[in-house]
Short mmCIF file of C-alpha atoms in Angstrom, two decimals:
data_model
loop_
_atom_site.label_atom_id
_atom_site.label_comp_id
_atom_site.label_asym_id
_atom_site.label_seq_id
_atom_site.Cartn_x
_atom_site.Cartn_y
_atom_site.Cartn_z
CA MET A 1 -0.22 -0.29 -0.40
CA THR A 2 1.18 3.36 -0.75
CA ILE A 3 -0.25 6.70 0.60
CA LEU A 4 0.85 10.01 -1.56
CA GLY A 5 0.34 13.50 0.63
CA GLN A 6 1.43 17.01 0.66
CA THR A 7 2.70 19.50 3.28
CA PRO A 8 1.31 22.52 1.85
CA SER A 9 3.66 26.17 2.20
CA ARG A 10 3.30 27.13 5.87
CA LYS A 11 1.05 24.51 7.01
CA ALA A 12 1.20 20.51 8.77
CA ALA A 13 0.03 17.29 7.81
CA ALA A 14 -0.39 14.56 10.54
CA PHE A 15 -0.69 11.03 9.72
CA PRO A 16 -0.22 7.63 11.04
CA ILE A 17 2.68 5.18 9.70
CA LYS A 18 2.91 1.61 11.11
CA LYS A 19 6.09 -0.69 12.23
CA GLY A 20 7.90 -1.28 8.88
CA GLN A 21 6.32 1.37 6.85
CA HIS A 22 8.86 3.64 5.05
CA LEU A 23 8.47 6.99 5.03
CA LYS A 24 9.56 9.37 1.90
CA ILE A 25 9.96 13.23 2.56
CA THR A 26 10.54 15.19 -0.92
CA ASN A 27 11.71 18.45 -0.91
CA THR A 28 9.74 18.94 -4.31
CA HIS A 29 10.89 22.83 -4.71
CA GLY A 30 14.26 22.61 -3.19
CA LYS A 31 15.55 24.74 0.04
CA GLN A 32 12.51 23.96 2.10
CA VAL A 33 12.66 23.31 5.99
CA VAL A 34 10.41 20.60 7.39
CA ASP A 35 10.04 20.62 10.97
CA PHE A 36 9.05 16.56 12.07
CA TRP A 37 7.80 15.37 14.93
CA ALA A 38 6.67 11.85 15.66
CA PHE A 39 4.30 10.14 18.54
CA ASN A 40 3.89 7.07 20.42
CA PRO A 41 -0.12 6.96 19.99
CA ASN A 42 -0.75 5.55 22.85
CA ASN A 43 0.90 7.12 25.23
CA SER A 44 1.73 11.45 24.76
CA HIS A 45 4.87 11.21 27.05
CA ASP A 46 6.82 8.92 24.69
CA TYR A 47 7.68 10.70 21.37
CA LEU A 48 10.27 11.65 19.15
CA SER A 49 13.56 13.33 21.14
CA MET A 50 16.49 15.39 19.46
CA ALA A 51 17.95 15.42 23.55
CA HIS A 52 17.69 11.66 23.89
CA SER A 53 18.83 11.36 20.06
CA ARG A 54 21.73 13.24 20.34
CA THR A 55 22.80 11.66 23.56
CA ILE A 56 22.84 8.07 22.02
CA LEU A 57 24.11 9.02 18.75
CA GLN A 58 26.69 11.37 20.30
CA SER A 59 26.42 13.60 17.62
CA ILE A 60 24.46 16.73 16.26
CA SER A 61 24.06 15.49 12.57
CA LEU A 62 22.15 12.37 10.84
CA ARG A 63 23.51 9.85 8.91
CA VAL A 64 21.70 7.14 6.73
CA GLY A 65 21.56 4.33 9.22
CA ASN A 66 21.02 5.87 12.39
CA ASN A 67 18.40 5.55 14.53
CA LEU A 68 16.04 8.40 16.21
CA TYR A 69 15.22 7.82 19.52
CA SER A 70 12.07 8.59 22.01
CA THR A 71 12.15 10.04 24.86
CA LEU A 72 12.17 6.11 26.60
CA ARG A 73 15.35 5.89 24.56
CA LYS A 74 13.70 3.35 22.36
CA PRO A 75 14.23 3.43 18.42
CA MET A 76 11.19 4.84 16.29
CA LEU A 77 12.75 5.85 13.23
CA THR A 78 15.59 5.17 11.13
CA LEU A 79 17.57 6.84 8.47
CA VAL A 80 17.32 4.42 5.64
CA GLU A 81 18.20 6.60 2.11
CA ASP A 82 19.31 10.62 1.86
CA THR A 83 19.96 11.72 -1.48
CA THR A 84 20.53 15.60 -0.27
CA PRO A 85 24.07 15.96 0.82
CA GLY A 86 22.93 15.33 4.33
CA VAL A 87 22.62 18.77 6.05
CA HIS A 88 19.57 18.54 8.51
CA ASP A 89 19.13 20.07 12.13
CA MET A 90 18.64 18.31 15.59
CA ILE A 91 19.38 21.86 17.61
CA TRP A 92 16.92 23.94 16.08
CA SER A 93 13.58 24.66 18.21
CA ALA A 94 10.10 25.16 16.23
CA CYS A 95 9.39 28.61 15.20
CA ASP A 96 6.55 29.66 17.28
CA ARG A 97 4.43 33.48 17.55
CA GLU A 98 7.12 35.26 19.91
CA ARG A 99 10.17 34.07 17.67
CA TYR A 100 8.53 36.27 14.76
CA ARG A 101 7.52 38.52 17.40
CA MET A 102 11.38 38.87 17.91
CA LEU A 103 12.39 38.69 14.90
CA GLY A 104 9.71 41.83 14.06
CA ALA A 105 6.35 40.69 13.09
CA VAL A 106 3.42 43.34 14.01
CA GLU A 107 0.70 40.98 13.33
CA TYR A 108 0.06 36.80 13.54
CA HIS A 109 2.52 34.70 11.59
CA ASP A 110 2.03 31.12 10.81
CA ASN A 111 4.44 29.25 12.56
CA CYS A 112 5.63 25.32 13.32
CA HIS A 113 4.06 25.65 16.87
CA ASP A 114 0.66 26.17 15.95
CA ASN A 115 0.87 24.43 13.10
CA MET A 116 1.72 20.83 14.76
CA HIS A 117 -1.15 21.32 17.21
CA GLN A 118 -3.53 22.14 14.93
CA ALA A 119 -2.76 18.99 12.80
CA LEU A 120 -2.97 16.61 15.98
CA LYS A 121 -6.37 18.33 16.61
CA GLU A 122 -7.80 18.15 13.11
CA ASN A 123 -6.46 14.46 12.49
CA PHE A 124 -6.38 12.57 16.24
CA PRO A 125 -9.39 14.24 18.19
CA ALA A 126 -9.39 13.51 21.86
CA ASP A 127 -12.40 11.47 21.86
CA LYS A 128 -10.90 8.91 19.62
CA TYR A 129 -7.39 9.84 20.34
CA PRO A 130 -6.96 10.01 24.31
CA ASN A 131 -3.74 8.65 25.01
CA LEU A 132 -2.33 11.30 22.48
CA GLN A 133 -3.02 14.65 24.32
CA ILE A 134 -0.69 17.73 24.48
CA SER A 135 -0.74 20.67 25.97
CA ASP A 136 -0.97 23.59 23.93
CA ASN A 137 1.93 25.76 25.43
CA TRP A 138 4.45 22.46 24.73
CA ILE A 139 5.96 21.13 21.82
CA PRO A 140 8.77 18.87 21.35
CA ASP A 141 11.75 20.46 19.43
CA PRO A 142 11.48 18.70 15.49
CA LEU A 143 14.04 17.26 13.70
CA ASN A 144 14.37 19.45 10.64
CA LEU A 145 14.78 17.91 8.12
CA PHE A 146 16.80 19.86 5.30
CA MET A 147 17.56 22.47 7.72
CA ASN A 148 21.05 23.88 7.35
CA VAL A 149 22.72 24.99 10.54
CA ALA A 150 26.17 25.53 10.95
CA VAL A 151 27.94 25.62 14.31
CA ASP A 152 30.99 27.48 14.81
CA HIS A 153 34.44 26.53 16.53
CA ARG A 154 32.72 28.42 19.71
CA GLY A 155 29.71 26.66 19.92
CA GLY A 156 27.81 29.68 17.73
CA LEU A 157 24.73 28.85 15.45
CA ASP A 158 24.19 30.09 12.17
CA ILE A 159 21.24 29.67 9.99
CA ARG A 160 22.17 29.39 6.29
CA PRO A 161 20.45 28.34 3.28
CA PRO A 162 19.53 24.53 2.81
CA MET A 163 21.81 22.58 0.36
CA SER A 164 18.86 20.16 -0.52
CA GLU A 165 17.95 20.84 -4.14
CA ARG A 166 14.63 20.17 -5.83
CA GLY A 167 13.49 16.76 -5.67
CA GLN A 168 15.96 15.60 -3.48
CA TYR A 169 14.35 13.30 -0.48
CA VAL A 170 15.05 11.11 2.46
CA VAL A 171 13.22 7.74 3.67
CA LEU A 172 12.63 7.28 7.17
CA ARG A 173 11.58 3.78 8.36
CA ALA A 174 9.14 3.19 11.57
CA GLU A 175 10.53 1.01 14.11
CA THR A 176 6.98 1.23 15.67
CA ASP A 177 3.44 2.42 15.07
CA LEU A 178 3.88 5.98 15.32
CA VAL A 179 1.96 8.97 14.46
CA ILE A 180 3.65 11.46 12.28
CA VAL A 181 3.36 15.03 12.16
CA MET A 182 5.33 17.62 9.67
CA SER A 183 5.10 21.06 8.96
CA SER A 184 6.33 22.91 6.03
CA CYS A 185 8.28 25.92 7.89
CA PRO A 186 6.66 29.27 7.24
CA GLN A 187 9.96 31.08 7.83
CA ASP A 188 10.31 34.09 5.23
CA MET A 189 11.85 36.52 7.53
CA ALA A 190 15.69 34.86 8.03
CA PRO A 191 17.10 32.46 5.37
CA VAL A 192 15.87 29.32 6.97
CA ASN A 193 13.98 28.36 3.58
CA ALA A 194 16.19 30.59 1.07
CA GLY A 195 13.45 32.66 0.15
CA MET A 196 9.33 31.80 0.61
CA PRO A 197 8.15 28.88 1.86
CA ALA A 198 7.24 26.04 -0.08
CA ASP A 199 5.31 22.78 -0.40
CA CYS A 200 6.79 19.29 0.42
CA GLU A 201 5.41 16.22 -0.34
CA TYR A 202 5.84 12.95 1.40
CA GLU A 203 5.13 8.81 0.72
CA VAL A 204 4.28 6.14 3.04
CA PHE A 205 4.58 2.72 1.51
CA ASP A 206 5.86 -0.67 2.19
CA ASP A 207 9.15 -2.04 2.14
CA ALA A 208 8.74 -4.17 -1.07
CA ALA A 209 8.17 -0.63 -2.48
CA LEU A 210 11.35 0.93 -1.53
CA SER A 211 13.21 0.92 -4.73
CA ARG A 212 10.07 2.61 -6.60
CA PRO A 213 11.30 6.01 -8.63
CA SER A 214 10.50 9.46 -6.77
CA LEU A 215 7.21 11.47 -7.03
CA ASP A 216 7.35 13.25 -10.50
CA VAL A 217 8.01 16.86 -9.22
CA ARG A 218 7.50 18.10 -12.78
CA THR A 219 3.78 17.39 -11.76
CA ALA A 220 3.80 19.34 -8.52
CA ILE A 221 2.39 22.34 -7.46
CA PRO A 222 4.88 25.44 -8.29
CA ARG A 223 6.24 26.92 -5.00
CA THR A 224 5.23 30.27 -3.72
CA LEU A 225 8.65 31.75 -5.08
CA THR A 226 8.24 31.43 -8.85
CA LYS A 227 11.57 33.27 -9.84
CA ARG A 228 15.30 32.79 -8.88
CA PRO A 229 16.83 35.63 -9.99
CA LYS A 230 20.51 35.43 -11.59
CA ARG A 231 22.34 37.79 -9.77
CA VAL A 232 21.53 40.74 -6.85
CA LYS A 233 23.78 43.60 -6.52
CA VAL A 234 23.83 44.98 -2.67
CA ALA A 235 24.84 48.54 -2.94
CA LEU A 236 25.54 48.98 1.00
CA SER A 237 27.02 52.59 1.59
CA PHE A 238 28.24 54.74 4.43
CA ASP A 239 27.41 58.66 5.02
CA PHE A 240 30.46 59.21 7.09
CA ASP A 241 28.74 62.76 8.09
CA ALA A 242 30.00 63.15 11.41
CA VAL A 243 30.33 66.86 12.32
CA SER A 244 29.85 68.02 8.89
CA HIS A 245 25.99 67.33 9.13
CA TRP A 246 25.69 70.06 11.98
CA LEU A 247 27.36 72.70 9.85
CA GLY A 248 25.23 72.41 6.75
CA THR A 249 22.00 70.88 6.33
CA GLY A 250 21.53 70.71 10.41
CA CYS A 251 22.82 74.00 10.77
CA HIS A 252 20.68 75.30 13.56
CA PRO A 253 20.92 78.37 15.82
CA ASP A 254 20.33 75.78 18.91
CA ASN A 255 23.19 73.67 17.79
CA ASN A 256 25.22 73.05 20.75
CA MET A 257 28.26 71.04 22.41
CA ALA A 258 26.10 68.38 22.57
CA ASP A 259 24.72 67.96 19.57
CA TYR A 260 28.22 68.61 17.48
CA SER A 261 29.39 65.48 20.48
CA SER A 262 27.21 63.08 18.41
CA GLY A 263 29.29 63.75 15.14
CA ILE A 264 32.39 63.45 17.50
CA PHE A 265 30.86 59.83 18.31
CA ALA A 266 30.89 58.97 14.78
CA GLY A 267 34.03 60.07 13.75
CA GLN A 268 35.73 58.42 16.40
CA VAL A 269 33.57 55.50 17.43
CA GLY A 270 30.91 54.96 15.18
CA ALA A 271 33.05 54.24 11.94
CA ILE A 272 35.63 52.28 13.65
CA ARG A 273 32.87 49.79 14.97
CA LEU A 274 31.16 49.59 11.79
CA LEU A 275 34.37 48.92 9.69
CA ASN A 276 35.61 46.42 12.27
CA MET A 277 32.19 44.70 12.19
CA LEU A 278 32.41 44.73 8.02
CA LYS A 279 35.83 43.35 8.12
CA ARG A 280 34.21 40.34 10.35
CA LYS A 281 31.59 40.09 7.55
CA ASN A 282 34.38 39.89 4.81
CA ILE A 283 32.93 42.60 3.01
CA ALA A 284 34.83 45.93 4.10
CA ASP A 285 36.39 46.26 0.77
CA LYS A 286 32.96 45.67 -1.21
CA VAL A 287 31.32 48.56 0.13
CA THR A 288 30.94 52.54 -0.63
CA TRP A 289 31.68 55.36 2.24
CA PHE A 290 30.48 58.78 1.02
CA VAL A 291 32.65 61.44 3.12
CA PRO A 292 32.43 65.24 3.50
CA GLY A 293 35.42 66.88 3.09
CA HIS A 294 35.39 68.22 6.49
CA THR A 295 34.93 64.76 7.45
CA MET A 296 38.09 63.72 5.88
CA GLU A 297 40.33 66.98 7.52
CA THR A 298 38.80 66.62 11.29
CA PHE A 299 38.81 62.65 11.58
CA PRO A 300 41.79 61.90 9.03
CA ALA A 301 43.09 58.73 10.91
CA SER A 302 39.54 57.07 10.79
CA VAL A 303 39.37 57.95 6.96
CA LYS A 304 42.93 56.75 6.22
CA LYS A 305 41.35 53.31 7.62
CA VAL A 306 38.11 53.12 5.72
CA VAL A 307 40.43 53.79 2.78
CA GLU A 308 43.17 50.94 3.92
CA SER A 309 40.26 48.49 4.22
CA GLY A 310 39.78 48.59 0.12
CA ALA A 311 36.16 50.48 0.41
CA GLU A 312 35.44 53.14 -2.34
CA ILE A 313 35.58 56.56 -1.22
CA GLY A 314 32.54 58.78 -2.97
CA LEU A 315 31.96 62.80 -2.68
CA HIS A 316 29.46 64.30 -0.07
CA GLY A 317 29.91 67.92 -0.02
CA TYR A 318 32.62 69.75 2.25
CA SER A 319 30.30 70.43 5.45
CA HIS A 320 27.65 68.83 4.56
CA GLU A 321 26.12 71.29 2.24
CA GLY A 322 22.31 71.76 1.04
CA ILE A 323 21.87 72.47 -2.26
CA TYR A 324 19.86 75.67 -1.24
CA GLN A 325 21.91 77.22 0.90
CA MET A 326 24.33 77.72 -1.86
CA THR A 327 24.73 79.98 -4.59
CA ARG A 328 26.50 77.77 -8.27
CA GLU A 329 29.81 79.99 -7.79
CA GLN A 330 30.03 78.27 -4.16
CA GLU A 331 28.63 74.98 -5.20
CA ARG A 332 31.58 74.60 -7.69
CA ASP A 333 34.51 75.95 -5.19
CA VAL A 334 33.11 72.90 -2.75
CA LEU A 335 33.05 70.29 -5.32
CA VAL A 336 36.60 71.40 -6.47
CA LYS A 337 38.12 71.51 -3.02
CA CYS A 338 36.33 67.92 -2.44
CA ILE A 339 37.63 66.40 -5.12
CA ASP A 340 41.42 67.75 -4.38
CA VAL A 341 40.92 66.22 -0.46
CA ALA A 342 39.68 63.19 -1.38
CA THR A 343 42.42 62.50 -4.41
CA GLU A 344 44.90 63.30 -1.95
CA LEU A 345 43.46 61.00 0.76
CA CYS A 346 43.49 58.24 -1.72
CA ASN A 347 46.74 58.37 -3.00
CA GLY A 348 45.80 60.22 -6.16
CA GLN A 349 43.02 58.04 -7.52
CA LYS A 350 39.92 60.74 -8.21
CA PRO A 351 36.92 59.93 -6.71
CA ARG A 352 34.73 58.44 -9.36
CA GLY A 353 31.24 58.99 -7.11
CA TYR A 354 28.71 61.43 -5.48
CA ARG A 355 25.83 61.94 -3.25
CA ALA A 356 24.40 64.74 -2.55
CA PRO A 357 23.85 65.66 1.33
CA MET A 358 20.51 64.79 2.36
CA TYR A 359 19.95 64.14 -1.58
CA THR A 360 19.88 68.20 -2.00
CA ILE A 361 20.86 68.28 -5.57
CA ARG A 362 19.91 70.48 -8.53
CA GLU A 363 20.41 70.54 -12.67
CA THR A 364 24.13 72.23 -12.07
CA THR A 365 24.83 69.35 -9.87
CA VAL A 366 24.49 67.42 -12.74
CA GLU A 367 26.24 69.96 -14.89
CA LEU A 368 29.30 70.09 -12.84
CA LEU A 369 29.55 66.23 -12.08
CA ARG A 370 29.82 65.55 -15.83
CA GLU A 371 31.95 68.60 -16.47
CA PHE A 372 34.34 66.82 -13.87
CA GLY A 373 34.17 63.59 -15.39
CA PHE A 374 32.51 61.31 -12.29
CA LEU A 375 31.18 57.88 -13.42
CA TYR A 376 28.05 58.34 -11.32
CA ASN A 377 25.87 59.96 -8.88
CA SER A 378 23.19 58.41 -6.11
CA SER A 379 21.36 60.92 -5.11
CA LEU A 380 18.39 60.50 -7.56
CA MET A 381 14.85 57.95 -6.66
CA HIS A 382 13.52 57.94 -10.39
CA HIS A 383 13.91 54.40 -9.25
CA ASP A 384 14.61 52.15 -6.22
CA SER A 385 16.13 48.80 -7.56
CA GLN A 386 17.66 49.19 -11.42
CA PRO A 387 20.48 51.91 -12.37
CA TYR A 388 19.90 54.32 -15.26
CA TRP A 389 21.07 57.53 -16.82
CA THR A 390 21.29 60.18 -14.61
CA PRO A 391 18.58 62.88 -16.07
CA ALA A 392 19.33 66.03 -17.97
CA ASP A 393 15.94 67.52 -17.54
CA PRO A 394 15.30 71.12 -17.15
CA PRO A 395 14.04 72.29 -13.82
CA ILE A 396 10.62 71.64 -13.26
CA GLU A 397 8.78 74.48 -12.95
CA LYS A 398 6.73 75.07 -9.85
CA ILE A 399 3.44 76.53 -9.38
CA ASP A 400 2.89 80.00 -8.85
CA PHE A 401 -0.44 79.90 -6.38
CA SER A 402 -0.67 83.98 -6.35
CA LYS A 403 -1.60 83.39 -10.41
CA PRO A 404 -5.11 82.29 -11.56
CA ALA A 405 -5.62 78.36 -11.94
CA SER A 406 -5.37 78.39 -15.74
CA SER A 407 -1.61 78.93 -15.68
CA TRP A 408 -0.54 76.18 -14.47
CA LEU A 409 -3.78 73.59 -15.44
CA LYS A 410 -1.94 72.85 -18.60
CA LEU A 411 1.08 70.59 -19.71
CA LYS A 412 4.27 72.14 -19.09
CA PRO A 413 6.71 71.99 -21.75
CA THR A 414 9.67 70.32 -19.51
CA ALA A 415 10.25 66.65 -20.72
CA ILE A 416 9.84 64.41 -17.31
CA ALA A 417 9.79 60.82 -19.40
CA GLU A 418 13.40 58.94 -20.28
CA PRO A 419 14.83 60.53 -22.99
CA ILE A 420 14.89 58.36 -26.06
CA ILE A 421 18.23 59.66 -27.22
CA GLY A 422 21.04 58.90 -24.23
CA PRO A 423 24.15 60.56 -23.56
CA LEU A 424 26.11 57.86 -25.43
CA GLU A 425 23.96 59.01 -28.34
CA SER A 426 23.80 62.56 -27.76
CA GLY A 427 27.50 62.78 -26.99
CA LYS A 428 27.04 63.95 -23.45
CA HIS A 429 29.51 62.73 -20.61
CA PRO A 430 27.91 59.37 -19.71
CA LEU A 431 26.78 59.71 -15.98
CA VAL A 432 25.24 56.84 -13.91
CA GLU A 433 22.51 56.98 -11.59
CA ILE A 434 22.65 54.14 -8.64
CA PRO A 435 19.45 54.45 -6.79
CA CYS A 436 19.13 55.16 -3.12
CA GLY A 437 16.11 57.04 -1.01
CA TRP A 438 14.99 57.70 2.30
CA TYR A 439 13.73 54.39 2.99
CA ASN A 440 16.97 52.67 2.46
CA GLU A 441 18.72 54.25 5.16
CA ASP A 442 18.83 54.31 9.22
CA MET A 443 18.91 57.63 10.42
CA MET A 444 15.57 59.53 9.75
CA PRO A 445 13.86 56.76 11.76
CA LEU A 446 16.64 55.65 14.20
CA GLN A 447 18.48 58.61 15.64
CA TYR A 448 16.98 61.58 17.19
CA LEU A 449 18.19 64.90 15.72
CA PRO A 450 16.68 67.84 17.97
CA HIS A 451 16.25 70.33 15.56
CA LEU A 452 15.36 68.29 12.59
CA PRO A 453 11.63 67.88 12.09
CA ASN A 454 11.88 64.98 10.10
CA SER A 455 14.16 62.43 12.84
CA MET A 456 12.45 59.96 15.31
CA GLY A 457 15.21 58.27 16.89
CA TYR A 458 12.63 55.64 18.86
CA VAL A 459 11.45 53.75 16.39
CA SER A 460 12.50 49.72 17.17
CA THR A 461 15.74 48.61 15.10
CA ARG A 462 13.37 45.49 14.03
CA VAL A 463 10.65 47.93 12.33
CA VAL A 464 13.47 49.17 9.74
CA GLU A 465 15.20 45.98 9.64
CA GLN A 466 11.82 43.96 8.37
CA MET A 467 11.02 46.98 5.77
CA TRP A 468 14.60 46.35 4.40
CA LYS A 469 13.40 42.73 4.39
CA ASP A 470 10.04 43.49 3.09
CA LYS A 471 12.01 45.28 -0.39
CA PHE A 472 14.25 42.86 -0.53
CA MET A 473 11.22 39.93 -0.61
CA TRP A 474 9.18 41.74 -3.03
CA LEU A 475 11.97 42.41 -5.41
CA TRP A 476 13.18 38.88 -5.31
CA GLU A 477 9.74 37.70 -6.43
CA ASN A 478 9.03 40.26 -9.11
CA ALA A 479 12.08 41.72 -10.51
CA PRO A 480 12.02 40.95 -14.02
CA ARG A 481 14.76 38.02 -14.99
CA VAL A 482 14.70 38.75 -19.21
CA GLU A 483 15.22 42.35 -20.41
CA GLY A 484 12.15 43.64 -21.29
CA GLU A 485 9.93 42.02 -19.65
CA TYR A 486 8.51 45.08 -17.30
CA ASP A 487 9.63 48.18 -19.37
CA SER A 488 9.95 49.91 -16.18
CA GLU A 489 11.97 47.50 -14.61
CA ARG A 490 14.71 48.04 -16.56
CA ALA A 491 16.43 44.39 -16.24
CA ASN A 492 20.16 44.28 -17.18
CA GLU A 493 22.53 41.60 -18.11
CA SER A 494 25.14 41.43 -14.84
CA ALA A 495 21.80 41.60 -11.87
CA ASP A 496 18.01 41.50 -11.90
CA PHE A 497 18.18 44.32 -9.10
CA VAL A 498 20.45 46.35 -7.12
CA PHE A 499 19.58 46.70 -3.43
CA PRO A 500 20.71 50.00 -2.06
CA ILE A 501 21.34 49.89 1.44
CA LEU A 502 22.26 53.53 3.28
CA MET A 503 23.71 53.53 6.68
CA HIS A 504 25.79 56.28 9.08
CA PRO A 505 28.54 55.93 11.63
CA ASP A 506 26.41 58.47 13.76
CA THR A 507 23.86 55.81 13.46
CA SER A 508 24.27 52.10 13.09
CA GLY A 509 27.75 53.12 14.96
CA MET A 510 25.71 53.35 17.94
CA ALA A 511 25.41 50.10 20.20
CA HIS A 512 22.13 49.38 20.16
CA ILE A 513 21.77 49.37 16.38
CA ILE A 514 24.76 48.00 15.07
CA GLY A 515 23.54 44.99 15.88
CA MET A 516 20.59 45.78 13.37
CA SER A 517 23.01 46.19 10.55
CA GLU A 518 25.10 43.34 11.16
CA ARG A 519 21.70 41.12 11.22
CA ILE A 520 20.86 42.53 7.60
CA ILE A 521 24.14 41.97 6.65
CA SER A 522 24.35 38.34 7.49
CA TRP A 523 20.81 37.48 6.49
CA LEU A 524 21.67 39.12 2.78
CA GLN A 525 24.82 36.92 2.92
CA GLY A 526 22.63 34.13 3.57
CA TRP A 527 20.98 34.04 0.30
CA GLY A 528 24.76 32.63 -1.34
CA ASP A 529 26.43 33.43 -4.25
CA THR A 530 23.55 35.03 -6.22
CA VAL A 531 23.43 38.11 -3.78
CA GLN A 532 26.38 39.87 -3.44
CA PHE A 533 28.24 43.21 -2.12
CA TYR A 534 29.59 45.37 -4.51
CA LYS A 535 31.14 48.89 -4.59
CA HIS A 536 28.72 51.39 -6.25
CA GLU A 537 31.71 52.37 -8.69
CA ASP A 538 31.45 48.50 -9.89
CA ILE A 539 27.83 48.59 -10.33
CA ALA A 540 27.94 51.77 -12.28
CA ARG A 541 31.04 50.79 -14.61
CA GLU A 542 29.58 47.39 -15.43
CA TRP A 543 26.03 48.78 -16.37
CA LEU A 544 27.62 51.35 -18.53
CA LYS A 545 29.87 48.65 -20.02
CA GLU A 546 26.58 46.92 -21.37
CA GLN A 547 24.97 50.40 -22.70
CA GLN A 548 28.29 50.80 -24.37
CA SER A 549 27.92 47.15 -26.02
CA ARG A 550 24.92 48.02 -27.44
CA SER A 551 25.50 51.63 -28.97
#
């Protein structure tokens, strides 16, 4: 007899299995973790125990031929076949409501704890199975099939994407009559499933059917995550504002010693903390720091360490000047000064990129960047996840509300749409735009700036972290893989999308925030080789090369 079934994405299945029968669990779409439990149907105190299994096996990993033991130290199951690389977990507890609350979920989130209880109650009700009843607030630690939990030399645990691929499976033999519960883990806030949760299939069969072929996964229901981008480029950058912020866009008559002190913290403490963290994560040379000239000259030792790390240095004004604070002549003088300071700091290497302080930029800024041969700008928000040509549009005409409405109730000649002829065709210096924006950064929600109306400072880091994850997950699921699939998305050859994140030593260097910075970096690294960190200049250079190859 053969029984075929499915454990739906984010849900659980419960069913009986007889002594001697085999249970085959297929990772239908790959990378999906299955939380697995087994119970004695006649004794709720006799269940599959990871603690007892680890003790008897003297191991925290499972191999073909190993038994899995109950709380009574009796063998319940035997692993008889495993076509995966053999990476499963016997340590991690099942996810529950509190786990997701700690990760930043504000509403109910499907979880394996509730899944297990619901599946048992629906399939093994108390009136028919009085000896198989479990307290609602308790759950055994599961066997986490296909889960990849790395253990370092200090005993630390690190969740990594599963190594199981589409169609791979395990086969377990029941050593006694059991009730099995399996939950397709709904975790989408950590790289447990390397993406969105998916279905898994199972098959219960007798020993004679052990050699039967695996389920035809081609006919299975497609997983929720339907597209896997070929390449994602993480554009992680740091605006090293320090004291300069308080002199330029943050200038206020009430600024005092305490305000400037937070800038000194950034220059002497915050930047070094972040730099050390980046080195631990092995990406110090794959990020970009946008550094005001004032910071370069005020904190030369700290900035020099950034340069020595291999990071890219981009410009960010001198005293974090807002464009509205300067004349055109002043704007030019500031840019020339910053180019000189940065070139000397970087041993003769001129800066290739620019980000306007607080994104305050005007048409004259673009003209200057072209004049001085910059490769890219990162100040505009025409797109949130694709490089594009920095616009050369004339200024948008403002409305004069002192005039009759008829004066503005008509289309102005200003060209807002993307030009048909790009800089390569028109002969203008090609200036690439790398997206950024308010929702990609840490400072506004996470740092209190007394005289800036838009600052907050008391937002939970979990909220910001989850917002960034939500953005990434939507792009991962929806970014086009073929150029022209969606014109507005501008898919390109070298990446399906760019994922920008902006941090400040002033903000993310603080002790209660830097942990979030490290978590989001680890989460992105958990996606494997498809997600890589890039300097802004490398992203811009590759994109420009693609455009040039087509012209």
